[in-house]
Amino acid sequence: IAGITQAPTSQILAAGRRMTLRCTQDMRHNAMYWYRQDLGLGLRLIHYSNTAGTTGKGEVPDGYSVSRANTDDFPLTLASAVPSQTSVYFCASTHRDRSCDTQYFGPGTRLTVL
Amino acid sequence: AQKVTQAQTEISVVEKEDVTLDCVYETRDTTYYLFWYKQPPSGELVFLIRRNSFDEQNEISGRYSWNFQKSTSSFNFTITASQVVDSAVYFCALSEDPNTGGFKTIFGAGTRLFVKA
């Protein structure tokens, strides 16, 4: 693989169910992010990870959890999905330092919670 | 707190016209990063440019140019001689200094650009 992959591409989920969105990058980037995109609101940061083993909360973290066990993977879990979590979810990664920082985005996961 | 405002929700131009997308930001940090991304109808997000707060030089890349002015907290994006393929949603984003608060990026709501043939 090259770049960032996300799985699944799309999912319809019943409210109350648990769901994990997967994100994998092969660029050895240290920082990874999860965003949700909703019409009229742009992209909002859910959680981020500066390096493997660390995570932090973004703008809209409630109802979501993440883990960063290694450099490549950054899964996003919805413990008990609710309809307001219907959105398109984008994973991104970058190598953050002062001289070079290009954010690469995955293709997105379209999630519908009924 | 950080904030990014893209006041233009939608812009419609005719091919070959020049168009400027506005971006105004707010931050308390003295060191920060500004970005522009393009989201074509296919949905993927494409990185266009990143600027550091300590580098106010304007940038030109082909038909694209960016005007960064700290005095007005603006980072505007101009497309010269627009083409139909430029039709997309464009997002401006702001990220704080990684040495202070962590890697958090705030996006504007986006400007949808329609370029008509």
PDB file of C-alpha atoms in Angstrom:
ATOM      1  CA  ILE A   1       0.000   0.000   0.000  1.00  0.00           C
ATOM      2  CA  ALA A   2       1.058   3.562  -0.503  1.00  0.00           C
ATOM      3  CA  GLY A   3      -0.301   6.421   1.556  1.00  0.00           C
ATOM      4  CA  ILE A   4      -3.262   6.047   3.882  1.00  0.00           C
ATOM      5  CA  THR A   5      -5.978   3.468   3.710  1.00  0.00           C
ATOM      6  CA  GLN A   6      -9.260   3.455   5.574  1.00  0.00           C
ATOM      7  CA  ALA A   7     -11.746   0.669   6.088  1.00  0.00           C
ATOM      8  CA  PRO A   8     -14.574   0.235   5.592  1.00  0.00           C
ATOM      9  CA  THR A   9     -15.400   2.568   2.713  1.00  0.00           C
ATOM     10  CA  SER A  10     -18.931   2.903   3.990  1.00  0.00           C
ATOM     11  CA  GLN A  11     -21.069   1.384   6.699  1.00  0.00           C
ATOM     12  CA  ILE A  12     -24.645   1.470   7.872  1.00  0.00           C
ATOM     13  CA  LEU A  13     -24.876   0.829  11.571  1.00  0.00           C
ATOM     14  CA  ALA A  14     -27.709   0.414  14.042  1.00  0.00           C
ATOM     15  CA  ALA A  15     -27.716   2.829  16.962  1.00  0.00           C
ATOM     16  CA  GLY A  16     -26.144   1.361  20.059  1.00  0.00           C
ATOM     17  CA  ARG A  17     -23.731  -0.854  18.166  1.00  0.00           C
ATOM     18  CA  ARG A  18     -19.975  -0.691  18.568  1.00  0.00           C
ATOM     19  CA  MET A  19     -17.909   0.154  15.493  1.00  0.00           C
ATOM     20  CA  THR A  20     -14.203   0.535  14.769  1.00  0.00           C
ATOM     21  CA  LEU A  21     -12.985   2.501  11.790  1.00  0.00           C
ATOM     22  CA  ARG A  22      -9.566   1.448  10.667  1.00  0.00           C
ATOM     23  CA  CYS A  23      -6.752   3.647   9.424  1.00  0.00           C
ATOM     24  CA  THR A  24      -3.308   2.520   8.288  1.00  0.00           C
ATOM     25  CA  GLN A  25      -0.449   4.532   6.834  1.00  0.00           C
ATOM     26  CA  ASP A  26       2.830   3.274   5.419  1.00  0.00           C
ATOM     27  CA  MET A  27       4.731   6.557   5.346  1.00  0.00           C
ATOM     28  CA  ARG A  28       6.149   6.252   8.878  1.00  0.00           C
ATOM     29  CA  HIS A  29       4.501   9.525   9.815  1.00  0.00           C
ATOM     30  CA  ASN A  30       4.637  10.337  13.495  1.00  0.00           C
ATOM     31  CA  ALA A  31       1.334  12.216  13.748  1.00  0.00           C
ATOM     32  CA  MET A  32      -2.112  10.887  12.893  1.00  0.00           C
ATOM     33  CA  TYR A  33      -5.571  12.411  13.109  1.00  0.00           C
ATOM     34  CA  TRP A  34      -9.244  11.594  12.858  1.00  0.00           C
ATOM     35  CA  TYR A  35     -11.691  14.157  11.495  1.00  0.00           C
ATOM     36  CA  ARG A  36     -15.377  14.112  10.789  1.00  0.00           C
ATOM     37  CA  GLN A  37     -16.835  16.103   7.936  1.00  0.00           C
ATOM     38  CA  ASP A  38     -20.368  17.412   8.127  1.00  0.00           C
ATOM     39  CA  LEU A  39     -22.105  19.715   5.673  1.00  0.00           C
ATOM     40  CA  GLY A  40     -21.507  23.367   6.498  1.00  0.00           C
ATOM     41  CA  LEU A  41     -19.095  22.571   9.317  1.00  0.00           C
ATOM     42  CA  GLY A  42     -15.967  21.643   7.437  1.00  0.00           C
ATOM     43  CA  LEU A  43     -13.692  19.111   9.084  1.00  0.00           C
ATOM     44  CA  ARG A  44     -13.614  18.848  12.845  1.00  0.00           C
ATOM     45  CA  LEU A  45     -10.815  17.120  14.690  1.00  0.00           C
ATOM     46  CA  ILE A  46     -11.964  14.198  16.838  1.00  0.00           C
ATOM     47  CA  HIS A  47      -8.699  12.814  18.203  1.00  0.00           C
ATOM     48  CA  TYR A  48      -5.057  13.002  17.322  1.00  0.00           C
ATOM     49  CA  SER A  49      -1.815  11.230  18.098  1.00  0.00           C
ATOM     50  CA  ASN A  50       1.577  12.926  18.059  1.00  0.00           C
ATOM     51  CA  THR A  51       3.546   9.688  18.230  1.00  0.00           C
ATOM     52  CA  ALA A  52       2.926   6.013  18.835  1.00  0.00           C
ATOM     53  CA  GLY A  53       1.719   5.476  22.383  1.00  0.00           C
ATOM     54  CA  THR A  54       0.177   8.940  22.817  1.00  0.00           C
ATOM     55  CA  THR A  55      -3.226  10.349  21.949  1.00  0.00           C
ATOM     56  CA  GLY A  56      -5.066  13.598  22.523  1.00  0.00           C
ATOM     57  CA  LYS A  57      -8.565  15.021  22.249  1.00  0.00           C
ATOM     58  CA  GLY A  58      -9.618  17.304  19.438  1.00  0.00           C
ATOM     59  CA  GLU A  59     -12.683  19.511  19.071  1.00  0.00           C
ATOM     60  CA  VAL A  60     -15.353  16.813  19.191  1.00  0.00           C
ATOM     61  CA  PRO A  61     -14.007  13.774  21.094  1.00  0.00           C
ATOM     62  CA  ASP A  62     -17.161  12.703  22.951  1.00  0.00           C
ATOM     63  CA  GLY A  63     -18.422   9.277  21.973  1.00  0.00           C
ATOM     64  CA  TYR A  64     -15.144   8.319  20.301  1.00  0.00           C
ATOM     65  CA  SER A  65     -11.941   6.655  21.451  1.00  0.00           C
ATOM     66  CA  VAL A  66      -8.633   5.975  19.742  1.00  0.00           C
ATOM     67  CA  SER A  67      -5.464   4.021  20.318  1.00  0.00           C
ATOM     68  CA  ARG A  68      -2.003   4.214  18.809  1.00  0.00           C
ATOM     69  CA  ALA A  69      -0.231   0.968  19.555  1.00  0.00           C
ATOM     70  CA  ASN A  70       2.230   1.426  16.693  1.00  0.00           C
ATOM     71  CA  THR A  71       3.275   4.018  14.128  1.00  0.00           C
ATOM     72  CA  ASP A  72       1.142   2.729  11.276  1.00  0.00           C
ATOM     73  CA  ASP A  73      -2.326   2.160  12.752  1.00  0.00           C
ATOM     74  CA  PHE A  74      -4.773   4.567  14.341  1.00  0.00           C
ATOM     75  CA  PRO A  75      -8.214   2.990  14.811  1.00  0.00           C
ATOM     76  CA  LEU A  76     -11.241   5.048  15.825  1.00  0.00           C
ATOM     77  CA  THR A  77     -13.902   3.343  17.942  1.00  0.00           C
ATOM     78  CA  LEU A  78     -17.499   4.328  18.512  1.00  0.00           C
ATOM     79  CA  ALA A  79     -18.439   2.446  21.677  1.00  0.00           C
ATOM     80  CA  SER A  80     -22.193   2.905  21.255  1.00  0.00           C
ATOM     81  CA  ALA A  81     -23.102   4.647  18.022  1.00  0.00           C
ATOM     82  CA  VAL A  82     -25.751   7.365  17.909  1.00  0.00           C
ATOM     83  CA  PRO A  83     -27.436   8.951  14.855  1.00  0.00           C
ATOM     84  CA  SER A  84     -25.533  12.226  15.375  1.00  0.00           C
ATOM     85  CA  GLN A  85     -22.368  10.330  14.543  1.00  0.00           C
ATOM     86  CA  THR A  86     -23.557   9.909  10.971  1.00  0.00           C
ATOM     87  CA  SER A  87     -20.784  11.589   9.012  1.00  0.00           C
ATOM     88  CA  VAL A  88     -17.847  11.100   6.704  1.00  0.00           C
ATOM     89  CA  TYR A  89     -14.726  10.253   8.649  1.00  0.00           C
ATOM     90  CA  PHE A  90     -11.264  11.083   7.411  1.00  0.00           C
ATOM     91  CA  CYS A  91      -8.004   9.823   8.783  1.00  0.00           C
ATOM     92  CA  ALA A  92      -4.859  11.862   8.123  1.00  0.00           C
ATOM     93  CA  SER A  93      -1.178  11.652   8.872  1.00  0.00           C
ATOM     94  CA  THR A  94       1.822  13.907   8.721  1.00  0.00           C
ATOM     95  CA  HIS A  95       5.402  14.079   9.808  1.00  0.00           C
ATOM     96  CA  ARG A  96       5.388  17.093  12.055  1.00  0.00           C
ATOM     97  CA  ASP A  97       8.483  19.183  12.363  1.00  0.00           C
ATOM     98  CA  ARG A  98       9.229  22.792  11.670  1.00  0.00           C
ATOM     99  CA  SER A  99      10.598  22.269   8.199  1.00  0.00           C
ATOM    100  CA  CYS A 100       8.206  19.902   6.548  1.00  0.00           C
ATOM    101  CA  ASP A 101       4.577  19.126   7.198  1.00  0.00           C
ATOM    102  CA  THR A 102       2.322  17.789   4.500  1.00  0.00           C
ATOM    103  CA  GLN A 103      -0.928  16.262   5.709  1.00  0.00           C
ATOM    104  CA  TYR A 104      -2.088  13.249   3.779  1.00  0.00           C
ATOM    105  CA  PHE A 105      -5.693  12.156   4.005  1.00  0.00           C
ATOM    106  CA  GLY A 106      -7.273   8.779   3.570  1.00  0.00           C
ATOM    107  CA  PRO A 107     -10.201   8.317   1.179  1.00  0.00           C
ATOM    108  CA  GLY A 108     -12.766   8.583   3.956  1.00  0.00           C
ATOM    109  CA  THR A 109     -15.376   6.318   5.545  1.00  0.00           C
ATOM    110  CA  ARG A 110     -19.026   7.193   5.119  1.00  0.00           C
ATOM    111  CA  LEU A 111     -20.867   6.111   8.252  1.00  0.00           C
ATOM    112  CA  THR A 112     -24.630   6.120   8.676  1.00  0.00           C
ATOM    113  CA  VAL A 113     -26.103   5.423  12.095  1.00  0.00           C
ATOM    114  CA  LEU A 114     -29.799   4.578  12.085  1.00  0.00           C
TER     115      LEU A 114
ATOM    116  CA  ALA B   1      -9.002  29.939  20.960  1.00  0.00           C
ATOM    117  CA  GLN B   2      -8.299  29.102  17.379  1.00  0.00           C
ATOM    118  CA  LYS B   3     -10.803  29.927  14.681  1.00  0.00           C
ATOM    119  CA  VAL B   4     -10.842  29.867  10.897  1.00  0.00           C
ATOM    120  CA  THR B   5     -13.473  31.789   8.958  1.00  0.00           C
ATOM    121  CA  GLN B   6     -14.220  31.283   5.310  1.00  0.00           C
ATOM    122  CA  ALA B   7     -16.978  33.797   4.772  1.00  0.00           C
ATOM    123  CA  GLN B   8     -17.704  32.765   1.183  1.00  0.00           C
ATOM    124  CA  THR B   9     -19.919  29.699   1.244  1.00  0.00           C
ATOM    125  CA  GLU B  10     -20.146  29.377  -2.545  1.00  0.00           C
ATOM    126  CA  ILE B  11     -18.555  31.160  -5.455  1.00  0.00           C
ATOM    127  CA  SER B  12     -19.490  30.760  -9.090  1.00  0.00           C
ATOM    128  CA  VAL B  13     -17.257  31.990 -11.901  1.00  0.00           C
ATOM    129  CA  VAL B  14     -16.927  31.495 -15.613  1.00  0.00           C
ATOM    130  CA  GLU B  15     -13.897  29.684 -16.942  1.00  0.00           C
ATOM    131  CA  LYS B  16     -10.786  31.860 -17.342  1.00  0.00           C
ATOM    132  CA  GLU B  17     -11.891  34.286 -14.673  1.00  0.00           C
ATOM    133  CA  ASP B  18      -9.647  34.880 -11.680  1.00  0.00           C
ATOM    134  CA  VAL B  19     -11.122  34.064  -8.297  1.00  0.00           C
ATOM    135  CA  THR B  20      -9.967  34.704  -4.742  1.00  0.00           C
ATOM    136  CA  LEU B  21     -11.036  32.583  -1.793  1.00  0.00           C
ATOM    137  CA  ASP B  22     -10.835  34.384   1.523  1.00  0.00           C
ATOM    138  CA  CYS B  23      -9.575  32.972   4.791  1.00  0.00           C
ATOM    139  CA  VAL B  24      -9.361  34.824   8.085  1.00  0.00           C
ATOM    140  CA  TYR B  25      -7.957  33.168  11.174  1.00  0.00           C
ATOM    141  CA  GLU B  26      -7.664  33.773  14.888  1.00  0.00           C
ATOM    142  CA  THR B  27      -4.979  32.400  17.157  1.00  0.00           C
ATOM    143  CA  ARG B  28      -3.123  33.390  20.305  1.00  0.00           C
ATOM    144  CA  ASP B  29      -0.008  31.539  19.247  1.00  0.00           C
ATOM    145  CA  THR B  30       2.885  33.461  17.784  1.00  0.00           C
ATOM    146  CA  THR B  31       3.983  30.385  15.862  1.00  0.00           C
ATOM    147  CA  TYR B  32       1.359  28.613  13.816  1.00  0.00           C
ATOM    148  CA  TYR B  33       0.747  26.986  10.447  1.00  0.00           C
ATOM    149  CA  LEU B  34      -1.803  27.704   7.768  1.00  0.00           C
ATOM    150  CA  PHE B  35      -3.029  25.302   5.118  1.00  0.00           C
ATOM    151  CA  TRP B  36      -5.264  25.086   2.090  1.00  0.00           C
ATOM    152  CA  TYR B  37      -6.868  21.871   0.934  1.00  0.00           C
ATOM    153  CA  LYS B  38      -8.951  21.014  -2.091  1.00  0.00           C
ATOM    154  CA  GLN B  39     -11.841  18.541  -2.031  1.00  0.00           C
ATOM    155  CA  PRO B  40     -13.023  17.727  -5.550  1.00  0.00           C
ATOM    156  CA  PRO B  41     -16.415  16.104  -6.184  1.00  0.00           C
ATOM    157  CA  SER B  42     -14.811  12.684  -5.834  1.00  0.00           C
ATOM    158  CA  GLY B  43     -14.421  13.417  -2.121  1.00  0.00           C
ATOM    159  CA  GLU B  44     -10.737  13.020  -1.410  1.00  0.00           C
ATOM    160  CA  LEU B  45      -8.810  15.783   0.329  1.00  0.00           C
ATOM    161  CA  VAL B  46      -5.804  17.143  -1.488  1.00  0.00           C
ATOM    162  CA  PHE B  47      -3.122  19.149   0.286  1.00  0.00           C
ATOM    163  CA  LEU B  48      -2.280  22.382  -1.565  1.00  0.00           C
ATOM    164  CA  ILE B  49      -0.026  24.458   0.641  1.00  0.00           C
ATOM    165  CA  ARG B  50       1.360  24.978   4.133  1.00  0.00           C
ATOM    166  CA  ARG B  51       2.746  28.268   5.439  1.00  0.00           C
ATOM    167  CA  ASN B  52       4.548  29.019   8.671  1.00  0.00           C
ATOM    168  CA  SER B  53       3.626  32.122  10.638  1.00  0.00           C
ATOM    169  CA  PHE B  54       7.207  33.354  10.491  1.00  0.00           C
ATOM    170  CA  ASP B  55       7.291  33.258   6.688  1.00  0.00           C
ATOM    171  CA  GLU B  56       5.021  35.898   5.138  1.00  0.00           C
ATOM    172  CA  GLN B  57       6.327  35.504   1.625  1.00  0.00           C
ATOM    173  CA  ASN B  58       3.563  35.051  -0.879  1.00  0.00           C
ATOM    174  CA  GLU B  59       3.657  31.874  -2.878  1.00  0.00           C
ATOM    175  CA  ILE B  60       2.823  31.098  -6.472  1.00  0.00           C
ATOM    176  CA  SER B  61       2.408  27.635  -7.900  1.00  0.00           C
ATOM    177  CA  GLY B  62       1.252  27.648 -11.487  1.00  0.00           C
ATOM    178  CA  ARG B  63      -2.203  29.213 -11.565  1.00  0.00           C
ATOM    179  CA  TYR B  64      -2.441  29.166  -7.773  1.00  0.00           C
ATOM    180  CA  SER B  65      -1.172  31.902  -5.496  1.00  0.00           C
ATOM    181  CA  TRP B  66      -1.473  32.597  -1.817  1.00  0.00           C
ATOM    182  CA  ASN B  67      -1.375  35.930  -0.006  1.00  0.00           C
ATOM    183  CA  PHE B  68      -0.451  35.684   3.667  1.00  0.00           C
ATOM    184  CA  GLN B  69      -0.866  38.861   5.733  1.00  0.00           C
ATOM    185  CA  LYS B  70      -0.350  38.612   9.472  1.00  0.00           C
ATOM    186  CA  SER B  71      -1.486  42.212   9.951  1.00  0.00           C
ATOM    187  CA  THR B  72      -4.998  41.268   8.864  1.00  0.00           C
ATOM    188  CA  SER B  73      -4.808  37.590   9.928  1.00  0.00           C
ATOM    189  CA  SER B  74      -5.634  36.515   6.423  1.00  0.00           C
ATOM    190  CA  PHE B  75      -4.409  33.784   4.132  1.00  0.00           C
ATOM    191  CA  ASN B  76      -6.215  34.238   0.846  1.00  0.00           C
ATOM    192  CA  PHE B  77      -6.026  31.898  -2.114  1.00  0.00           C
ATOM    193  CA  THR B  78      -6.266  33.073  -5.729  1.00  0.00           C
ATOM    194  CA  ILE B  79      -6.807  30.928  -8.781  1.00  0.00           C
ATOM    195  CA  THR B  80      -5.823  32.661 -11.991  1.00  0.00           C
ATOM    196  CA  ALA B  81      -7.564  31.778 -15.254  1.00  0.00           C
ATOM    197  CA  SER B  82      -9.871  29.298 -13.551  1.00  0.00           C
ATOM    198  CA  GLN B  83     -10.715  26.003 -15.191  1.00  0.00           C
ATOM    199  CA  VAL B  84     -13.639  23.626 -14.831  1.00  0.00           C
ATOM    200  CA  VAL B  85     -11.336  21.173 -13.049  1.00  0.00           C
ATOM    201  CA  ASP B  86     -10.899  23.744 -10.305  1.00  0.00           C
ATOM    202  CA  SER B  87     -14.502  23.152  -9.237  1.00  0.00           C
ATOM    203  CA  ALA B  88     -14.262  21.820  -5.704  1.00  0.00           C
ATOM    204  CA  VAL B  89     -14.645  22.709  -2.066  1.00  0.00           C
ATOM    205  CA  TYR B  90     -11.607  24.486  -0.696  1.00  0.00           C
ATOM    206  CA  PHE B  91     -10.722  24.421   2.969  1.00  0.00           C
ATOM    207  CA  CYS B  92      -8.453  26.743   4.882  1.00  0.00           C
ATOM    208  CA  ALA B  93      -6.956  25.373   8.106  1.00  0.00           C
ATOM    209  CA  LEU B  94      -4.874  26.568  11.055  1.00  0.00           C
ATOM    210  CA  SER B  95      -2.564  24.505  13.210  1.00  0.00           C
ATOM    211  CA  GLU B  96      -0.888  25.519  16.420  1.00  0.00           C
ATOM    212  CA  ASP B  97       2.795  25.272  17.233  1.00  0.00           C
ATOM    213  CA  PRO B  98       3.686  21.630  17.834  1.00  0.00           C
ATOM    214  CA  ASN B  99       6.005  22.645  20.638  1.00  0.00           C
ATOM    215  CA  THR B 100       3.192  24.090  22.735  1.00  0.00           C
ATOM    216  CA  GLY B 101      -0.293  22.679  22.669  1.00  0.00           C
ATOM    217  CA  GLY B 102       0.082  19.625  20.527  1.00  0.00           C
ATOM    218  CA  PHE B 103      -0.832  18.929  16.927  1.00  0.00           C
ATOM    219  CA  LYS B 104      -4.326  20.338  16.576  1.00  0.00           C
ATOM    220  CA  THR B 105      -5.612  21.645  13.288  1.00  0.00           C
ATOM    221  CA  ILE B 106      -8.815  23.678  12.915  1.00  0.00           C
ATOM    222  CA  PHE B 107     -10.568  23.821   9.555  1.00  0.00           C
ATOM    223  CA  GLY B 108     -12.810  26.487   8.130  1.00  0.00           C
ATOM    224  CA  ALA B 109     -16.253  25.515   6.892  1.00  0.00           C
ATOM    225  CA  GLY B 110     -15.057  25.528   3.300  1.00  0.00           C
ATOM    226  CA  THR B 111     -15.839  27.484   0.136  1.00  0.00           C
ATOM    227  CA  ARG B 112     -17.511  25.670  -2.726  1.00  0.00           C
ATOM    228  CA  LEU B 113     -16.201  26.911  -6.060  1.00  0.00           C
ATOM    229  CA  PHE B 114     -18.149  26.340  -9.266  1.00  0.00           C
ATOM    230  CA  VAL B 115     -16.322  27.039 -12.495  1.00  0.00           C
ATOM    231  CA  LYS B 116     -18.630  27.083 -15.506  1.00  0.00           C
ATOM    232  CA  ALA B 117     -17.412  26.347 -19.008  1.00  0.00           C
TER     233      ALA B 117
END
